[in-house]
Coordinates of C-alpha atoms and ligand atoms in Angstrom, one line a residue:
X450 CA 19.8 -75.0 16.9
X451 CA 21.4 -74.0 20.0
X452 CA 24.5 -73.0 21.8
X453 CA 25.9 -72.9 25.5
X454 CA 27.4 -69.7 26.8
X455 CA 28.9 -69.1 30.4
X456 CA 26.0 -71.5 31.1
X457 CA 23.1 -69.7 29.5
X458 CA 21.3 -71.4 25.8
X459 CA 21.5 -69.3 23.2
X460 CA 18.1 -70.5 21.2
X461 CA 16.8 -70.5 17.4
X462 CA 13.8 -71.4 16.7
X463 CA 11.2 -70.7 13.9
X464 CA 8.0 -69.4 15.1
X465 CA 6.0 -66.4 16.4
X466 CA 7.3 -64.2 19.2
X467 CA 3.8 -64.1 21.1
X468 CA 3.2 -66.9 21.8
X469 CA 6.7 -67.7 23.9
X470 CA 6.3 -68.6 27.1
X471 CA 9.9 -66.7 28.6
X472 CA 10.2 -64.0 31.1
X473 CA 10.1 -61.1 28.7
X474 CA 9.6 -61.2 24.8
X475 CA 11.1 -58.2 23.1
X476 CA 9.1 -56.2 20.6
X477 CA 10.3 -54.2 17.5
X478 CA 9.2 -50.9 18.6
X479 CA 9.2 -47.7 16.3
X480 CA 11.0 -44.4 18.4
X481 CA 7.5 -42.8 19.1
X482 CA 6.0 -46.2 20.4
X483 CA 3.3 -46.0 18.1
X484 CA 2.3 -49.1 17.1
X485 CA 2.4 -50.4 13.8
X486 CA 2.7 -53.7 11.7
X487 CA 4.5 -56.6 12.2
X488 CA 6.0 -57.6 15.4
X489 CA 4.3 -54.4 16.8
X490 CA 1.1 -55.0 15.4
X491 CA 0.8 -58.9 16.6
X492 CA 2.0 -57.9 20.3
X493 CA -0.5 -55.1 20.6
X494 CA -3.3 -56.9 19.0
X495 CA -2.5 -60.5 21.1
X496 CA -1.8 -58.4 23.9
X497 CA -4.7 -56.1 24.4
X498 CA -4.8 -52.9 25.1
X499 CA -3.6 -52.9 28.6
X500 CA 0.5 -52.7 26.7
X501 CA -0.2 -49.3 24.9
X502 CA -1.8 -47.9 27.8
X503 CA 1.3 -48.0 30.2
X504 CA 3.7 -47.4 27.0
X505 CA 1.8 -44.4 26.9
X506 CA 1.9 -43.3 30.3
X507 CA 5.3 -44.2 31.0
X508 CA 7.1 -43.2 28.2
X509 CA 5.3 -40.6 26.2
X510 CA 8.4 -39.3 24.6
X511 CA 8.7 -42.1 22.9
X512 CA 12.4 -44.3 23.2
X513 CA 15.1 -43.2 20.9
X514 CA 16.5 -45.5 17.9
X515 CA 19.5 -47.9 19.5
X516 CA 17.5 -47.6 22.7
X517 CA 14.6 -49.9 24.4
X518 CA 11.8 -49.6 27.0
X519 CA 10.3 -52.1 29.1
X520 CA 6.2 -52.6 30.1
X521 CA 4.0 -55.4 31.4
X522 CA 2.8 -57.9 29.3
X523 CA -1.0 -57.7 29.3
X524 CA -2.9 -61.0 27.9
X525 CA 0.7 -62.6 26.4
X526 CA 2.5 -65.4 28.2
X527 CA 5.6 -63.2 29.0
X528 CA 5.4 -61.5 32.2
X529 CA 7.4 -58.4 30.1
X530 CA 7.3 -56.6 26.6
X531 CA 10.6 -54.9 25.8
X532 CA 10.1 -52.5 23.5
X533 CA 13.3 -52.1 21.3
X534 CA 14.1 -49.7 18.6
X535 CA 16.3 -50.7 15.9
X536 CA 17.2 -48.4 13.0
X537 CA 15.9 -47.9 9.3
X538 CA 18.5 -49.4 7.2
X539 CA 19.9 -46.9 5.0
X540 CA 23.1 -48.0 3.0
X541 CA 24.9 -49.2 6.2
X542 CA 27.0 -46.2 6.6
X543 CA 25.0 -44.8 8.5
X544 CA 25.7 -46.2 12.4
X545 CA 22.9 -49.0 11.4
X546 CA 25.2 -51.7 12.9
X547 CA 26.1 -49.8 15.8
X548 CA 22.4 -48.7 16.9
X549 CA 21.0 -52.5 16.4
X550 CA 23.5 -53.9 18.5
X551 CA 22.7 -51.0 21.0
X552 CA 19.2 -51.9 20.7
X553 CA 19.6 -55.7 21.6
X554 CA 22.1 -54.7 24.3
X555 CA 19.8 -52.2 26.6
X556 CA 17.3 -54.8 25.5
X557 CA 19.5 -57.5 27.4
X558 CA 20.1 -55.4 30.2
X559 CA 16.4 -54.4 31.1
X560 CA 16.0 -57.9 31.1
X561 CA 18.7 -59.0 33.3
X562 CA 17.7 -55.5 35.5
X563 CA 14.3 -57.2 35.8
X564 CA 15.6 -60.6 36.9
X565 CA 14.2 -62.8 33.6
X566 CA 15.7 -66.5 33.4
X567 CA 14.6 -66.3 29.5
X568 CA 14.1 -63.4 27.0
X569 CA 12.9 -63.8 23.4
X570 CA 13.9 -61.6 20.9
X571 CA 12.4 -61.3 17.0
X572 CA 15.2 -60.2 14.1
X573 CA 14.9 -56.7 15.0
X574 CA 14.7 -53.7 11.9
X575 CA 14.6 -56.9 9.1
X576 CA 11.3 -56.1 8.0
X577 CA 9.1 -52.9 7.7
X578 CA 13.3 -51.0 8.5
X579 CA 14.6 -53.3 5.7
X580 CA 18.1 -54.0 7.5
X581 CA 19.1 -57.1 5.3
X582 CA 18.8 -60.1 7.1
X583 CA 22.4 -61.9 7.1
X584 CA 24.1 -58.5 8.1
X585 CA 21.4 -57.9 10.9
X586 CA 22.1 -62.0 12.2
X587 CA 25.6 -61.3 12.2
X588 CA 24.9 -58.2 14.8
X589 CA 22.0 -59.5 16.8
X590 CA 23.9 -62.8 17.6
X591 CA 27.4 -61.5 18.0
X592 CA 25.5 -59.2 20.8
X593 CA 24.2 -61.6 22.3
X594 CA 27.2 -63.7 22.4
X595 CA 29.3 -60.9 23.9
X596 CA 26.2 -60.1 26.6
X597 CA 26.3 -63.8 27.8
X598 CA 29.8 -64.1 28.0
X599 CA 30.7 -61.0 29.6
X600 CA 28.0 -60.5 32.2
X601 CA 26.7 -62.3 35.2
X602 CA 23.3 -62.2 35.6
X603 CA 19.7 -64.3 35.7
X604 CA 19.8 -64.9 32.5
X605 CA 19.7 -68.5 31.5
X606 CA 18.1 -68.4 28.0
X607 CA 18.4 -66.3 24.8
X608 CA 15.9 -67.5 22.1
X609 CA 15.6 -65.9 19.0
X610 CA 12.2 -66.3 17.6
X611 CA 12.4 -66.4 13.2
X612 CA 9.6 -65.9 11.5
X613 CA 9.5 -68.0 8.5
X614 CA 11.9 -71.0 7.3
X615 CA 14.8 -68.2 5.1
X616 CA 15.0 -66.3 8.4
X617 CA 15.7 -69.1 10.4
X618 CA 18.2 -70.2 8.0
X619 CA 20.1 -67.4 8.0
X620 CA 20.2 -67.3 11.4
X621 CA 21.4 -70.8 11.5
X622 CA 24.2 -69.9 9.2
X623 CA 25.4 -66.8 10.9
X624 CA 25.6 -68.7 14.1
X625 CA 27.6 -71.7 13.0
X626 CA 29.8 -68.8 11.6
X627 CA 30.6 -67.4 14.4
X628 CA 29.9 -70.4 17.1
X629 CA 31.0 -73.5 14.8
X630 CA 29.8 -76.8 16.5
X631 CA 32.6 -78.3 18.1
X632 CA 33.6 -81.9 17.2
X633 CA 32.4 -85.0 19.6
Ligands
ADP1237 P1 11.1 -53.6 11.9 O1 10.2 -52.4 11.8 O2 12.1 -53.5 13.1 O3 11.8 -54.0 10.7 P2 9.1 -55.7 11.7 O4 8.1 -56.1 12.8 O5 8.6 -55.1 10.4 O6 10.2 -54.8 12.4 O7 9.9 -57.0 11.3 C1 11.0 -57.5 12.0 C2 11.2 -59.0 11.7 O8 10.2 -59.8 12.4 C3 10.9 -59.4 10.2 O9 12.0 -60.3 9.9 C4 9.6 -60.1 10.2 O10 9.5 -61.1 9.2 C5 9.5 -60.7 11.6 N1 8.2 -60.9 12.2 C6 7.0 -60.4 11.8 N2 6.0 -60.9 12.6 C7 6.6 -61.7 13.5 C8 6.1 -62.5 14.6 N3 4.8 -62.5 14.9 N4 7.0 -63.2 15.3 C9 8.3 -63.2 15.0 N5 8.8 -62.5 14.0 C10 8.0 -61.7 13.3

């Protein structure tokens, strides 16, 4: 499923972030750039060790929830990681929807700031952060919607990468919510 904005795709697909070949895949980071499981774990382990290394030397304070970080790629296709942080869902009440739209947003600008054509992102915070998955679609895309149709920039493609056939659906769903398919 896909959508045009200002020019630039706005992409699902169902499938694993590391292996897209785009400009920059984004990675959902915890604040102390730790590693973990997940997203996390699949970049670090497809990506070698060359990723934690600079993380480590760049940003040893870690990267604050809402926030996001950008290193080389190592072995992965990408030429970038982005390293977002997205918060542990809570009740909701609790700036969630706020920081994950923050989170996708820098995300978008280190990208653009780093001339990528094409960015991939994962459904940030909907798994080991539990932020319920048709709430978190509704922010993730509606970011993206206002980034492309706001900014000028080099980006020409926005692909959101779902693992498994429910999170693509409700992907799917939350876009034609917000973006319905105009009539032929
Ligand atoms: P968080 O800690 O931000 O919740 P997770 O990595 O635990 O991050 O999960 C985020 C989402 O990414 C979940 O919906 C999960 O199903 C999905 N996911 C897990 N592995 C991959 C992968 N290799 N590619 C794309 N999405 C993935």
């Amino acid at each position: 499923m896909q959508r045009t904005i200002h020019g630039a795709v706005l992409r699902l697909v169902e499938g694993d972030i590391t292996q897209q070949e785009v400009d920059a895949i984004v990675n959902a980071a915890n604040s102390r750039l730790a590693g973990g499981g997940g997203v996390d774990g699949a970049v670090h382990r497809r990506g070698g060790p060359a990723i934690m290394e600079e993380t480590r030397r760049k940003y040893p304070q870690g990267c604050p929830t809402g926030s996001a970080v950008i290193t080389g790629a190592g072995a992965l296709r990408a030429r970038w990681v982005i390293h977002a942080v997205g918060p542990v869902y809570r009740d909701g009440q609790h700036g969630e929807p706020e920081l994950l739209a923050s989170a996708y947003r820098r995300s978008l600008e280190l990208a653009r700031d780093h001339q990528c054509r094409s960015v991939a992102f994962p459904s940030l915070s909907t798994g080991a952060y539990r932020y319920p998955l048709p709430e978190a679609a509704r922010v993730a895309l509606r970011t993206v919607i206002d980034f492309l149709g706001q900014r000028r920039g080099s980006l020409e493609e926005v692909r959101f990468v779902l693992f498994g056939r429910e999170a693509y659906e409700q992907f799917a769903r939350a876009l034609e919510e917000l973006l319905p398919e105009t009539q032929a």
